[in-house]
Every structure is written in structure tokens, then in C-alpha cells.
PDB file of C-alpha atoms in Angstrom:
ATOM      1  CA  MET A   1      38.767 -51.936  37.430  1.00  0.00           C
ATOM      2  CA  GLU A   2      35.106 -51.504  35.957  1.00  0.00           C
ATOM      3  CA  VAL A   3      34.179 -47.732  36.001  1.00  0.00           C
ATOM      4  CA  ILE A   4      31.398 -46.729  37.975  1.00  0.00           C
ATOM      5  CA  ILE A   5      29.694 -43.765  39.658  1.00  0.00           C
ATOM      6  CA  ASP A   6      30.404 -43.464  43.208  1.00  0.00           C
ATOM      7  CA  ALA A   7      30.055 -39.974  44.318  1.00  0.00           C
ATOM      8  CA  TYR A   8      28.600 -36.174  43.754  1.00  0.00           C
ATOM      9  CA  ASP A   9      28.290 -32.882  44.540  1.00  0.00           C
ATOM     10  CA  LEU A  10      25.173 -30.776  44.014  1.00  0.00           C
ATOM     11  CA  TRP A  11      24.687 -26.722  44.146  1.00  0.00           C
ATOM     12  CA  LYS A  12      21.917 -24.359  43.492  1.00  0.00           C
ATOM     13  CA  LEU A  13      22.031 -21.138  41.931  1.00  0.00           C
ATOM     14  CA  GLU A  14      20.510 -17.685  40.524  1.00  0.00           C
ATOM     15  CA  LEU A  15      22.081 -16.945  37.193  1.00  0.00           C
ATOM     16  CA  PRO A  16      21.195 -13.421  35.374  1.00  0.00           C
ATOM     17  CA  ALA A  17      19.854 -14.394  31.719  1.00  0.00           C
ATOM     18  CA  GLY A  18      22.019 -11.350  30.450  1.00  0.00           C
ATOM     19  CA  ARG A  19      18.941 -10.089  28.676  1.00  0.00           C
ATOM     20  CA  VAL A  20      15.267 -10.078  28.625  1.00  0.00           C
ATOM     21  CA  ILE A  21      14.150 -13.509  27.499  1.00  0.00           C
ATOM     22  CA  GLY A  22      10.398 -14.626  26.666  1.00  0.00           C
ATOM     23  CA  ASP A  23       7.461 -15.538  24.554  1.00  0.00           C
ATOM     24  CA  CYS A  24       4.173 -14.316  24.053  1.00  0.00           C
ATOM     25  CA  THR A  25       3.115 -15.652  27.481  1.00  0.00           C
ATOM     26  CA  CYS A  26       6.134 -14.370  29.748  1.00  0.00           C
ATOM     27  CA  HIS A  27       9.227 -12.710  30.213  1.00  0.00           C
ATOM     28  CA  TYR A  28      12.143 -13.013  32.726  1.00  0.00           C
ATOM     29  CA  HIS A  29      15.697 -12.032  33.378  1.00  0.00           C
ATOM     30  CA  SER A  30      17.040 -14.909  35.720  1.00  0.00           C
ATOM     31  CA  PHE A  31      17.133 -18.653  36.112  1.00  0.00           C
ATOM     32  CA  ASP A  32      16.918 -20.588  38.838  1.00  0.00           C
ATOM     33  CA  VAL A  33      19.609 -23.227  38.445  1.00  0.00           C
ATOM     34  CA  TRP A  34      20.589 -26.611  40.126  1.00  0.00           C
ATOM     35  CA  VAL A  35      24.139 -28.205  39.194  1.00  0.00           C
ATOM     36  CA  VAL A  36      25.016 -31.576  39.603  1.00  0.00           C
ATOM     37  CA  CYS A  37      28.551 -33.236  39.381  1.00  0.00           C
ATOM     38  CA  LEU A  38      28.692 -36.906  38.883  1.00  0.00           C
ATOM     39  CA  LYS A  39      32.118 -38.513  39.785  1.00  0.00           C
ATOM     40  CA  THR A  40      33.636 -42.070  39.043  1.00  0.00           C
ATOM     41  CA  ASN A  41      35.946 -44.445  40.779  1.00  0.00           C
ATOM     42  CA  GLN A  42      38.557 -43.691  38.160  1.00  0.00           C
ATOM     43  CA  GLY A  43      38.502 -39.688  38.813  1.00  0.00           C
ATOM     44  CA  HIS A  44      36.252 -38.467  35.997  1.00  0.00           C
ATOM     45  CA  SER A  45      33.575 -35.877  36.643  1.00  0.00           C
ATOM     46  CA  GLY A  46      30.419 -35.012  34.430  1.00  0.00           C
ATOM     47  CA  TRP A  47      28.436 -31.899  35.060  1.00  0.00           C
ATOM     48  CA  GLY A  48      24.858 -31.118  34.540  1.00  0.00           C
ATOM     49  CA  PHE A  49      22.383 -28.266  34.815  1.00  0.00           C
ATOM     50  CA  GLY A  50      18.468 -27.997  35.284  1.00  0.00           C
ATOM     51  CA  GLU A  51      16.624 -24.857  35.310  1.00  0.00           C
ATOM     52  CA  THR A  52      13.383 -23.236  36.463  1.00  0.00           C
ATOM     53  CA  ILE A  53      11.988 -19.722  36.225  1.00  0.00           C
ATOM     54  CA  SER A  54      10.228 -18.106  39.290  1.00  0.00           C
ATOM     55  CA  LYS A  55      10.980 -14.421  38.655  1.00  0.00           C
ATOM     56  CA  GLY A  56       9.226 -12.384  35.781  1.00  0.00           C
ATOM     57  CA  ILE A  57       6.112 -11.805  34.443  1.00  0.00           C
ATOM     58  CA  PHE A  58       3.769 -14.949  33.334  1.00  0.00           C
ATOM     59  CA  THR A  59       0.269 -15.180  31.760  1.00  0.00           C
ATOM     60  CA  LYS A  60       0.216 -19.043  31.477  1.00  0.00           C
ATOM     61  CA  PRO A  61       1.492 -21.627  33.730  1.00  0.00           C
ATOM     62  CA  ALA A  62       3.969 -24.236  32.491  1.00  0.00           C
ATOM     63  CA  PRO A  63       6.018 -26.898  34.118  1.00  0.00           C
ATOM     64  CA  TRP A  64       9.442 -24.748  34.282  1.00  0.00           C
ATOM     65  CA  ILE A  65       7.666 -21.774  35.439  1.00  0.00           C
ATOM     66  CA  THR A  66       8.131 -22.685  39.650  1.00  0.00           C
ATOM     67  CA  PRO A  67      10.418 -21.906  42.139  1.00  0.00           C
ATOM     68  CA  MET A  68      13.328 -24.067  42.646  1.00  0.00           C
ATOM     69  CA  PRO A  69      13.473 -26.093  45.946  1.00  0.00           C
ATOM     70  CA  THR A  70      15.912 -25.342  48.429  1.00  0.00           C
ATOM     71  CA  LEU A  71      19.354 -27.075  48.027  1.00  0.00           C
ATOM     72  CA  ALA A  72      18.270 -29.139  51.210  1.00  0.00           C
ATOM     73  CA  ASP A  73      15.271 -30.364  49.495  1.00  0.00           C
ATOM     74  CA  ILE A  74      16.932 -30.867  46.462  1.00  0.00           C
ATOM     75  CA  ARG A  75      19.500 -32.972  48.093  1.00  0.00           C
ATOM     76  CA  GLN A  76      16.941 -35.288  49.783  1.00  0.00           C
ATOM     77  CA  ARG A  77      15.145 -36.019  46.558  1.00  0.00           C
ATOM     78  CA  PHE A  78      18.404 -36.738  44.853  1.00  0.00           C
ATOM     79  CA  GLU A  79      19.300 -39.026  47.545  1.00  0.00           C
ATOM     80  CA  ARG A  80      15.857 -40.710  47.762  1.00  0.00           C
ATOM     81  CA  ASN A  81      15.032 -40.838  43.884  1.00  0.00           C
ATOM     82  CA  ALA A  82      18.351 -40.677  41.879  1.00  0.00           C
ATOM     83  CA  TRP A  83      21.294 -42.072  43.749  1.00  0.00           C
ATOM     84  CA  PRO A  84      20.191 -45.280  44.314  1.00  0.00           C
ATOM     85  CA  VAL A  85      19.613 -45.725  40.570  1.00  0.00           C
ATOM     86  CA  ILE A  86      23.057 -43.958  39.702  1.00  0.00           C
ATOM     87  CA  HIS A  87      25.309 -45.304  42.459  1.00  0.00           C
ATOM     88  CA  GLY A  88      27.446 -48.230  41.445  1.00  0.00           C
ATOM     89  CA  ASN A  89      26.508 -48.197  37.869  1.00  0.00           C
ATOM     90  CA  HIS A  90      28.489 -47.262  34.720  1.00  0.00           C
ATOM     91  CA  PRO A  91      27.298 -44.156  32.784  1.00  0.00           C
ATOM     92  CA  PHE A  92      26.543 -46.122  29.332  1.00  0.00           C
ATOM     93  CA  GLN A  93      24.360 -48.389  31.309  1.00  0.00           C
ATOM     94  CA  LEU A  94      22.160 -45.233  32.535  1.00  0.00           C
ATOM     95  CA  LYS A  95      22.147 -43.689  29.399  1.00  0.00           C
ATOM     96  CA  MET A  96      19.712 -46.550  28.288  1.00  0.00           C
ATOM     97  CA  HIS A  97      17.115 -45.782  30.973  1.00  0.00           C
ATOM     98  CA  LEU A  98      14.443 -44.130  28.395  1.00  0.00           C
ATOM     99  CA  PRO A  99      12.292 -42.151  28.240  1.00  0.00           C
ATOM    100  CA  ARG A 100      13.187 -40.804  31.799  1.00  0.00           C
ATOM    101  CA  LEU A 101      15.437 -41.937  34.928  1.00  0.00           C
ATOM    102  CA  PHE A 102      13.042 -40.695  37.359  1.00  0.00           C
ATOM    103  CA  SER A 103       9.451 -39.503  37.958  1.00  0.00           C
ATOM    104  CA  ASP A 104      11.161 -36.032  39.582  1.00  0.00           C
ATOM    105  CA  PRO A 105      10.560 -33.001  37.537  1.00  0.00           C
ATOM    106  CA  SER A 106      11.853 -32.502  34.139  1.00  0.00           C
ATOM    107  CA  TYR A 107      14.905 -30.141  35.284  1.00  0.00           C
ATOM    108  CA  PHE A 108      15.889 -32.855  37.753  1.00  0.00           C
ATOM    109  CA  ASP A 109      16.044 -35.527  34.959  1.00  0.00           C
ATOM    110  CA  THR A 110      17.716 -33.088  32.511  1.00  0.00           C
ATOM    111  CA  ALA A 111      20.447 -32.167  34.815  1.00  0.00           C
ATOM    112  CA  ILE A 112      21.361 -35.900  35.399  1.00  0.00           C
ATOM    113  CA  ARG A 113      21.041 -36.544  31.820  1.00  0.00           C
ATOM    114  CA  ILE A 114      23.659 -33.918  30.804  1.00  0.00           C
ATOM    115  CA  ALA A 115      26.085 -35.143  33.440  1.00  0.00           C
ATOM    116  CA  LEU A 116      25.931 -38.574  32.067  1.00  0.00           C
ATOM    117  CA  TRP A 117      26.610 -37.279  28.392  1.00  0.00           C
ATOM    118  CA  ASP A 118      29.198 -35.389  29.814  1.00  0.00           C
ATOM    119  CA  LEU A 119      30.834 -38.465  31.434  1.00  0.00           C
ATOM    120  CA  MET A 120      30.227 -40.675  28.473  1.00  0.00           C
ATOM    121  CA  ALA A 121      32.735 -38.490  26.222  1.00  0.00           C
ATOM    122  CA  LYS A 122      34.984 -38.247  28.805  1.00  0.00           C
ATOM    123  CA  LEU A 123      35.280 -41.967  29.372  1.00  0.00           C
ATOM    124  CA  VAL A 124      35.654 -42.632  25.541  1.00  0.00           C
ATOM    125  CA  GLU A 125      38.055 -39.531  25.211  1.00  0.00           C
ATOM    126  CA  LEU A 126      36.017 -37.831  22.529  1.00  0.00           C
ATOM    127  CA  PRO A 127      34.884 -34.545  22.253  1.00  0.00           C
ATOM    128  CA  LEU A 128      30.921 -34.252  23.139  1.00  0.00           C
ATOM    129  CA  TYR A 129      30.113 -33.174  19.535  1.00  0.00           C
ATOM    130  CA  GLN A 130      31.987 -36.285  18.317  1.00  0.00           C
ATOM    131  CA  LEU A 131      29.992 -38.480  20.532  1.00  0.00           C
ATOM    132  CA  LEU A 132      26.720 -36.916  19.366  1.00  0.00           C
ATOM    133  CA  GLY A 133      27.756 -38.056  15.589  1.00  0.00           C
ATOM    134  CA  ALA A 134      30.243 -35.575  14.029  1.00  0.00           C
ATOM    135  CA  SER A 135      32.950 -36.794  12.024  1.00  0.00           C
ATOM    136  CA  GLU A 136      36.465 -36.199  12.585  1.00  0.00           C
ATOM    137  CA  ASP A 137      36.780 -33.908   9.754  1.00  0.00           C
ATOM    138  CA  GLN A 138      33.655 -32.117  10.909  1.00  0.00           C
ATOM    139  CA  ASN A 139      33.882 -30.394  14.153  1.00  0.00           C
ATOM    140  CA  LYS A 140      30.223 -29.701  14.926  1.00  0.00           C
ATOM    141  CA  VAL A 141      27.023 -31.276  15.074  1.00  0.00           C
ATOM    142  CA  ARG A 142      23.626 -29.751  13.664  1.00  0.00           C
ATOM    143  CA  ALA A 143      21.540 -27.418  16.314  1.00  0.00           C
ATOM    144  CA  TYR A 144      19.286 -24.774  16.223  1.00  0.00           C
ATOM    145  CA  ALA A 145      19.208 -21.435  18.020  1.00  0.00           C
ATOM    146  CA  SER A 146      16.117 -20.265  19.733  1.00  0.00           C
ATOM    147  CA  GLY A 147      15.734 -16.501  20.030  1.00  0.00           C
ATOM    148  CA  LEU A 148      13.360 -16.368  22.945  1.00  0.00           C
ATOM    149  CA  ASP A 149      13.164 -13.057  21.192  1.00  0.00           C
ATOM    150  CA  PHE A 150       9.257 -12.246  21.595  1.00  0.00           C
ATOM    151  CA  PRO A 151       9.974  -9.176  24.410  1.00  0.00           C
ATOM    152  CA  LEU A 152      13.015  -7.678  22.280  1.00  0.00           C
ATOM    153  CA  SER A 153      12.832  -4.881  19.874  1.00  0.00           C
ATOM    154  CA  GLN A 154      13.386  -5.312  16.215  1.00  0.00           C
ATOM    155  CA  GLY A 155      16.639  -4.020  16.330  1.00  0.00           C
ATOM    156  CA  GLU A 156      17.784  -6.201  19.322  1.00  0.00           C
ATOM    157  CA  ALA A 157      16.134  -9.277  17.765  1.00  0.00           C
ATOM    158  CA  LEU A 158      17.971  -8.839  14.523  1.00  0.00           C
ATOM    159  CA  ALA A 159      21.109  -8.599  16.378  1.00  0.00           C
ATOM    160  CA  LEU A 160      20.373 -11.646  18.072  1.00  0.00           C
ATOM    161  CA  PHE A 161      19.909 -13.748  15.276  1.00  0.00           C
ATOM    162  CA  LYS A 162      22.651 -12.200  13.024  1.00  0.00           C
ATOM    163  CA  ASN A 163      25.093 -13.363  16.161  1.00  0.00           C
ATOM    164  CA  PHE A 164      23.561 -16.675  15.722  1.00  0.00           C
ATOM    165  CA  VAL A 165      24.211 -17.111  11.974  1.00  0.00           C
ATOM    166  CA  ASP A 166      27.721 -15.710  12.733  1.00  0.00           C
ATOM    167  CA  ARG A 167      28.251 -18.329  15.153  1.00  0.00           C
ATOM    168  CA  GLY A 168      27.408 -20.989  12.600  1.00  0.00           C
ATOM    169  CA  PHE A 169      23.861 -22.148  13.320  1.00  0.00           C
ATOM    170  CA  GLN A 170      22.083 -23.112  10.281  1.00  0.00           C
ATOM    171  CA  ALA A 171      18.414 -23.145  11.797  1.00  0.00           C
ATOM    172  CA  VAL A 172      16.783 -20.428  14.409  1.00  0.00           C
ATOM    173  CA  LYS A 173      13.594 -20.356  15.973  1.00  0.00           C
ATOM    174  CA  VAL A 174      11.358 -17.187  16.264  1.00  0.00           C
ATOM    175  CA  LYS A 175       8.806 -16.502  19.011  1.00  0.00           C
ATOM    176  CA  VAL A 176       5.656 -15.502  17.287  1.00  0.00           C
ATOM    177  CA  GLY A 177       1.850 -15.185  18.594  1.00  0.00           C
ATOM    178  CA  HIS A 178       1.474 -11.567  18.771  1.00  0.00           C
ATOM    179  CA  PRO A 179      -2.354 -10.369  18.924  1.00  0.00           C
ATOM    180  CA  ASP A 180      -1.268  -8.526  15.788  1.00  0.00           C
ATOM    181  CA  VAL A 181      -0.303 -10.817  13.021  1.00  0.00           C
ATOM    182  CA  ARG A 182       1.394  -8.148  11.250  1.00  0.00           C
ATOM    183  CA  ARG A 183       4.035  -7.690  13.948  1.00  0.00           C
ATOM    184  CA  ASP A 184       4.695 -11.689  13.614  1.00  0.00           C
ATOM    185  CA  LEU A 185       4.724 -11.178   9.881  1.00  0.00           C
ATOM    186  CA  GLN A 186       7.212  -8.314  10.080  1.00  0.00           C
ATOM    187  CA  ARG A 187       9.383  -9.985  12.753  1.00  0.00           C
ATOM    188  CA  LEU A 188       9.786 -13.009  10.331  1.00  0.00           C
ATOM    189  CA  GLN A 189      10.190 -10.959   7.174  1.00  0.00           C
ATOM    190  CA  ALA A 190      13.054  -9.011   8.924  1.00  0.00           C
ATOM    191  CA  VAL A 191      14.660 -12.269  10.553  1.00  0.00           C
ATOM    192  CA  ARG A 192      14.797 -14.008   7.026  1.00  0.00           C
ATOM    193  CA  GLN A 193      16.223 -11.293   5.178  1.00  0.00           C
ATOM    194  CA  THR A 194      18.985 -11.020   8.318  1.00  0.00           C
ATOM    195  CA  VAL A 195      19.754 -14.768   8.331  1.00  0.00           C
ATOM    196  CA  GLY A 196      19.404 -15.597   4.703  1.00  0.00           C
ATOM    197  CA  ASP A 197      17.467 -17.864   2.835  1.00  0.00           C
ATOM    198  CA  GLN A 198      19.931 -20.942   3.484  1.00  0.00           C
ATOM    199  CA  VAL A 199      19.148 -20.746   7.256  1.00  0.00           C
ATOM    200  CA  ASP A 200      16.303 -23.276   8.163  1.00  0.00           C
ATOM    201  CA  LEU A 201      13.589 -21.182  10.122  1.00  0.00           C
ATOM    202  CA  ALA A 202      11.202 -22.307  12.659  1.00  0.00           C
ATOM    203  CA  ILE A 203       8.194 -20.628  14.635  1.00  0.00           C
ATOM    204  CA  ASP A 204       6.774 -21.178  17.968  1.00  0.00           C
ATOM    205  CA  ALA A 205       3.604 -19.335  19.032  1.00  0.00           C
ATOM    206  CA  ASN A 206       3.320 -21.130  22.659  1.00  0.00           C
ATOM    207  CA  GLU A 207      -0.143 -22.073  22.301  1.00  0.00           C
ATOM    208  CA  ALA A 208      -1.291 -18.538  21.460  1.00  0.00           C
ATOM    209  CA  TRP A 209      -3.301 -19.701  18.328  1.00  0.00           C
ATOM    210  CA  SER A 210      -6.458 -21.646  17.706  1.00  0.00           C
ATOM    211  CA  CYS A 211      -6.086 -24.256  14.914  1.00  0.00           C
ATOM    212  CA  GLU A 212      -7.929 -21.967  12.499  1.00  0.00           C
ATOM    213  CA  GLN A 213      -5.716 -19.092  13.569  1.00  0.00           C
ATOM    214  CA  ALA A 214      -2.533 -21.490  12.794  1.00  0.00           C
ATOM    215  CA  ILE A 215      -4.021 -22.168   9.406  1.00  0.00           C
ATOM    216  CA  GLU A 216      -4.823 -18.624   8.238  1.00  0.00           C
ATOM    217  CA  ARG A 217      -1.247 -17.242   9.701  1.00  0.00           C
ATOM    218  CA  LEU A 218       0.695 -20.020   7.929  1.00  0.00           C
ATOM    219  CA  GLN A 219      -1.145 -19.122   4.766  1.00  0.00           C
ATOM    220  CA  LEU A 220      -0.884 -15.302   5.136  1.00  0.00           C
ATOM    221  CA  PHE A 221       3.055 -16.038   5.799  1.00  0.00           C
ATOM    222  CA  GLN A 222       3.350 -18.004   2.816  1.00  0.00           C
ATOM    223  CA  ARG A 223       1.455 -15.556   0.740  1.00  0.00           C
ATOM    224  CA  GLU A 224       3.767 -12.954   1.936  1.00  0.00           C
ATOM    225  CA  GLY A 225       7.048 -14.787   0.900  1.00  0.00           C
ATOM    226  CA  ILE A 226       8.525 -16.055   4.037  1.00  0.00           C
ATOM    227  CA  LEU A 227      10.511 -18.907   2.898  1.00  0.00           C
ATOM    228  CA  PHE A 228      10.602 -21.850   5.482  1.00  0.00           C
ATOM    229  CA  ARG A 229      13.228 -24.520   4.831  1.00  0.00           C
ATOM    230  CA  ASN A 230      13.681 -28.187   6.048  1.00  0.00           C
ATOM    231  CA  LEU A 231      13.393 -27.666   9.743  1.00  0.00           C
ATOM    232  CA  SER A 232       9.996 -28.810  10.558  1.00  0.00           C
ATOM    233  CA  THR A 233       9.300 -26.219   7.825  1.00  0.00           C
ATOM    234  CA  PRO A 234       7.820 -24.568   9.942  1.00  0.00           C
ATOM    235  CA  ALA A 235       7.802 -26.239  13.346  1.00  0.00           C
ATOM    236  CA  LEU A 236       4.975 -25.184  15.354  1.00  0.00           C
ATOM    237  CA  MET A 237       6.457 -25.796  18.618  1.00  0.00           C
ATOM    238  CA  SER A 238       3.224 -25.763  21.323  1.00  0.00           C
ATOM    239  CA  SER A 239       1.589 -23.383  19.058  1.00  0.00           C
ATOM    240  CA  MET A 240      -1.697 -24.423  19.126  1.00  0.00           C
ATOM    241  CA  SER A 241      -4.352 -23.371  21.756  1.00  0.00           C
ATOM    242  CA  GLN A 242      -5.344 -26.320  24.528  1.00  0.00           C
ATOM    243  CA  THR A 243      -9.041 -25.419  23.552  1.00  0.00           C
ATOM    244  CA  ALA A 244     -10.821 -28.331  22.067  1.00  0.00           C
ATOM    245  CA  PRO A 245     -11.367 -28.098  18.612  1.00  0.00           C
ATOM    246  CA  ALA A 246     -14.929 -27.960  17.653  1.00  0.00           C
ATOM    247  CA  PRO A 247     -17.161 -30.980  16.335  1.00  0.00           C
ATOM    248  CA  GLY A 248     -16.260 -31.792  12.839  1.00  0.00           C
ATOM    249  CA  ALA A 249     -12.910 -29.552  13.060  1.00  0.00           C
ATOM    250  CA  GLU A 250     -10.875 -32.479  11.753  1.00  0.00           C
ATOM    251  CA  LYS A 251     -12.463 -32.603   8.378  1.00  0.00           C
ATOM    252  CA  LYS A 252     -12.588 -28.763   8.141  1.00  0.00           C
ATOM    253  CA  TYR A 253      -8.921 -28.502   9.025  1.00  0.00           C
ATOM    254  CA  SER A 254      -7.778 -31.221   6.520  1.00  0.00           C
ATOM    255  CA  LYS A 255      -9.565 -29.439   4.089  1.00  0.00           C
ATOM    256  CA  ASN A 256      -8.210 -25.847   4.619  1.00  0.00           C
ATOM    257  CA  VAL A 257      -4.664 -26.931   5.434  1.00  0.00           C
ATOM    258  CA  GLY A 258      -4.257 -28.976   2.104  1.00  0.00           C
ATOM    259  CA  SER A 259      -4.010 -25.326   0.406  1.00  0.00           C
ATOM    260  CA  THR A 260      -0.787 -24.597   2.380  1.00  0.00           C
ATOM    261  CA  ARG A 261       1.711 -26.355   0.377  1.00  0.00           C
ATOM    262  CA  SER A 262       4.861 -27.611   1.703  1.00  0.00           C
ATOM    263  CA  LEU A 263       4.232 -26.826   5.419  1.00  0.00           C
ATOM    264  CA  LEU A 264       4.957 -29.137   7.885  1.00  0.00           C
ATOM    265  CA  THR A 265       4.306 -28.636  11.756  1.00  0.00           C
ATOM    266  CA  ILE A 266       5.165 -30.607  14.632  1.00  0.00           C
ATOM    267  CA  SER A 267       4.543 -30.533  18.358  1.00  0.00           C
ATOM    268  CA  ASN A 268       7.010 -30.877  21.314  1.00  0.00           C
ATOM    269  CA  ASN A 269       6.081 -32.792  24.591  1.00  0.00           C
ATOM    270  CA  SER A 270       4.649 -29.979  26.512  1.00  0.00           C
ATOM    271  CA  LEU A 271       1.367 -30.096  24.501  1.00  0.00           C
ATOM    272  CA  ASN A 272      -1.890 -31.183  25.929  1.00  0.00           C
ATOM    273  CA  CYS A 273      -2.613 -33.726  22.703  1.00  0.00           C
ATOM    274  CA  GLU A 274      -5.931 -34.429  23.824  1.00  0.00           C
ATOM    275  CA  GLN A 275      -6.909 -30.894  22.945  1.00  0.00           C
ATOM    276  CA  SER A 276      -4.370 -30.012  20.145  1.00  0.00           C
ATOM    277  CA  ILE A 277      -4.206 -30.581  16.620  1.00  0.00           C
ATOM    278  CA  LEU A 278      -0.947 -31.395  14.954  1.00  0.00           C
ATOM    279  CA  LEU A 279      -1.093 -30.030  11.457  1.00  0.00           C
ATOM    280  CA  ALA A 280       0.840 -30.790   8.551  1.00  0.00           C
ATOM    281  CA  SER A 281      -0.080 -30.068   4.870  1.00  0.00           C
ATOM    282  CA  SER A 282       0.222 -30.681   1.244  1.00  0.00           C
ATOM    283  CA  ASP A 283      -2.266 -31.007  -1.700  1.00  0.00           C
ATOM    284  CA  ASN A 284      -3.843 -34.237  -0.146  1.00  0.00           C
ATOM    285  CA  ALA A 285      -4.003 -33.834   3.549  1.00  0.00           C
ATOM    286  CA  LEU A 286      -5.149 -36.691   5.710  1.00  0.00           C
ATOM    287  CA  VAL A 287      -6.543 -37.141   9.051  1.00  0.00           C
ATOM    288  CA  ARG A 288      -4.950 -40.094  11.189  1.00  0.00           C
ATOM    289  CA  LYS A 289      -5.239 -41.108  14.764  1.00  0.00           C
ATOM    290  CA  CYS A 290      -2.105 -42.142  16.551  1.00  0.00           C
ATOM    291  CA  SER A 291      -1.754 -43.627  19.982  1.00  0.00           C
ATOM    292  CA  SER A 292      -0.275 -41.053  22.766  1.00  0.00           C
ATOM    293  CA  GLU A 293       0.589 -44.190  24.494  1.00  0.00           C
ATOM    294  CA  LYS A 294       3.714 -44.677  23.129  1.00  0.00           C
ATOM    295  CA  SER A 295       6.026 -42.718  20.361  1.00  0.00           C
ATOM    296  CA  THR A 296       4.797 -43.518  16.803  1.00  0.00           C
ATOM    297  CA  CYS A 297       6.293 -42.738  13.583  1.00  0.00           C
ATOM    298  CA  PHE A 298       4.507 -42.462  10.040  1.00  0.00           C
ATOM    299  CA  THR A 299       7.309 -43.074   7.595  1.00  0.00           C
ATOM    300  CA  GLY A 300      10.148 -40.749   9.101  1.00  0.00           C
ATOM    301  CA  VAL A 301       7.165 -38.341  10.566  1.00  0.00           C
ATOM    302  CA  PRO A 302       7.801 -38.898  14.142  1.00  0.00           C
ATOM    303  CA  VAL A 303       4.995 -37.783  17.108  1.00  0.00           C
ATOM    304  CA  ARG A 304       6.772 -38.387  20.639  1.00  0.00           C
ATOM    305  CA  SER A 305       4.522 -38.113  23.495  1.00  0.00           C
ATOM    306  CA  SER A 306       5.286 -37.371  26.949  1.00  0.00           C
ATOM    307  CA  THR A 307       3.823 -39.247  30.093  1.00  0.00           C
ATOM    308  CA  SER A 308       1.472 -36.368  30.858  1.00  0.00           C
ATOM    309  CA  LEU A 309      -0.777 -37.037  27.294  1.00  0.00           C
ATOM    310  CA  LYS A 310      -3.900 -38.856  27.987  1.00  0.00           C
ATOM    311  CA  ASN A 311      -5.810 -39.456  24.895  1.00  0.00           C
ATOM    312  CA  SER A 312      -4.856 -39.992  21.163  1.00  0.00           C
ATOM    313  CA  VAL A 313      -3.856 -36.919  19.151  1.00  0.00           C
ATOM    314  CA  ALA A 314      -5.251 -36.027  15.818  1.00  0.00           C
ATOM    315  CA  LEU A 315      -2.426 -35.878  13.306  1.00  0.00           C
ATOM    316  CA  ILE A 316      -2.948 -34.192   9.886  1.00  0.00           C
ATOM    317  CA  ALA A 317      -0.126 -34.962   7.709  1.00  0.00           C
ATOM    318  CA  PRO A 318       0.718 -35.141   3.882  1.00  0.00           C
ATOM    319  CA  ARG A 319      -0.515 -38.409   2.196  1.00  0.00           C
ATOM    320  CA  GLN A 320       2.675 -38.979   0.630  1.00  0.00           C
ATOM    321  CA  LEU A 321       4.384 -39.061   4.209  1.00  0.00           C
ATOM    322  CA  LEU A 322       1.803 -41.637   5.942  1.00  0.00           C
ATOM    323  CA  LYS A 323       1.910 -45.171   5.509  1.00  0.00           C
ATOM    324  CA  GLU A 324      -0.948 -46.688   3.130  1.00  0.00           C
ATOM    325  CA  SER A 325      -1.167 -49.091   6.045  1.00  0.00           C
ATOM    326  CA  SER A 326      -2.730 -47.723   9.229  1.00  0.00           C
ATOM    327  CA  GLU A 327      -0.337 -49.547  11.482  1.00  0.00           C
ATOM    328  CA  ALA A 328       2.120 -47.002  13.196  1.00  0.00           C
ATOM    329  CA  LYS A 329       5.646 -47.809  13.174  1.00  0.00           C
ATOM    330  CA  PRO A 330       7.337 -47.462  16.972  1.00  0.00           C
ATOM    331  CA  LEU A 331      10.481 -45.227  16.846  1.00  0.00           C
TER     332      LEU A 331
END
């Protein structure tokens, strides 16, 4: 008998975070969570979770800062938009629907995808880490731990990052973006000392910086001996402000960023790329235009856009990482 998804259960919860969580734009203590359990005709169950945040202090809007609909509304949306796509299909068939299964909010799509991954691992009788690529003699896959540590005291943050390393994480992300750059520098210096030089370090300023500030801060961090390693070294995930750069800024930035050696920055999908610049640096930085209509890759440097991105994004990247050809290679 072919395996198909033929039933489901839904729940809505409010869960405590266990500590204050946040970045330079927000802090909060709880999550609104919806849970989906997808069931097959052969008795398998796959569980998925999606979250939003509605209680806390917020200074900027974001897609995930919104009250979770009622369970009745979630059920109605699920039955209208998701269930007709899911019902009667094999989980592996559904996994191929990229980039998204549905037009609903991201937390909705996320929960269903997690449930599908859970189902796929159970169907092939593998632990999920092996389905994700771990070998039989290596019982883990590489992941990074995001501190969401901005509201924490120095001692609390360092205890958190030490716990990450003790649990085996080889990469961590630190929240920065304080108006006083010395505070960010002190946090990064303390975290680097705590986690050691072998742990990759990424930073996230949550759009607190202009492009000029991003360059200045990266240069300062490097001068002060902050060692960024291979995780997008450092990854400035949604760090640049959405303020449009001034005319001629691309040329200026490509000149300035070239002096910050060995730094590479990337963006996540939440950025308004029409008004943001993705920075990367080397001795001979170039500015290239890439389409936001689809994901593109310049010799191993991916820029993955979301459906909210309207226009092209300016990509400043190391010369040696860019193709001599202007043609972008789809991912």
C-alpha cells in the first residue's frame, strides 16, 4: 500500500521562553505556537511547529511580530489552503515544492515543513540527523546557535554561549546593534574569549546600521582582534538599515569595504533588498547587480531572495569569488 498523508491534528499554545529573548529592536518572554501533526495511512505521525510573538517590547515591525490567529481561524486556513495540497500525497512528493508550499504566513509554512521532515525520517527509518546528511559514524549535523542575547547581562550572555559550546555547537551568532559600539565590541570580545578561536562567530544587528556604520564597525572589530571564522565571516544577517543609500554610494562602499580584509557578509530573506546592500570584502571588491527574481549564485556565494523582494540588490563581493562572466548561475 502506498504511503499517503490522510489525517491531521492541530493545536495552539502560548509557551514561556524560559528567559528574556531579543535583539536591539525587541525583547520578549513568550511565544505563540501552533502545532500540526500529520498522519499517514500506515500509522506514522510527523510533528511541526510554527511561532509568532505578540507579547513584548518592539521598536520595529517584523513579519513574526503578530498575534497568532485563533485555533478556529488556523483550522479554517489549514483546511482551505494546506490540506488540499497535502491530503493524499506522499511526504517526499510535498518536500519538492519550493520555495514555499503555500502563500500563508511563514510560520504556517514552517510548521508543515517541519512535520514533513519528521515524517520523511520516520518513513525511511533514519534519525533526522542522518537524513540531513550525517554519516553513520558521525551522529550530528553542523548547526549554529543564535544567542538572541541582546537584553542579557554580560554574565548571562557568556553563560549562554558557554552552554552552546558545551553542547557541541561549533558556530554561534551574537546580537549586536547597540548605539554605543563599545558595548558591541565588549560583548564580542567576551564571547570570543568564552567560546574559543575554533568556534565560528556570526553577528546580527537587525537593521540597526547604515552601510557606512556596518563598514566602520567591521573595521573596528577587526582592528580590535575579533576573530571571525568561516560562518559567513561574519554573517551580517539583516544588519543593514532599510534606508536607501545615497547616489554613488555603491562605488564609495566598494572602495571602503575593500580595506576590511577577509570579511564576508550575507543577508537573510527578511531584508528589503531594494534599499539594502550586501557587503563582502577583499582587496579588490566589486559591485555586481543580481536579480531578486530568483536565487542566484556567484561561484559559491549564494544570495537567496524571498517573494517580498521587488528590485535588484547591489552585491559587493570579493573579486576572486565572482565569475569573470556577468552571468549569474541559478542555485
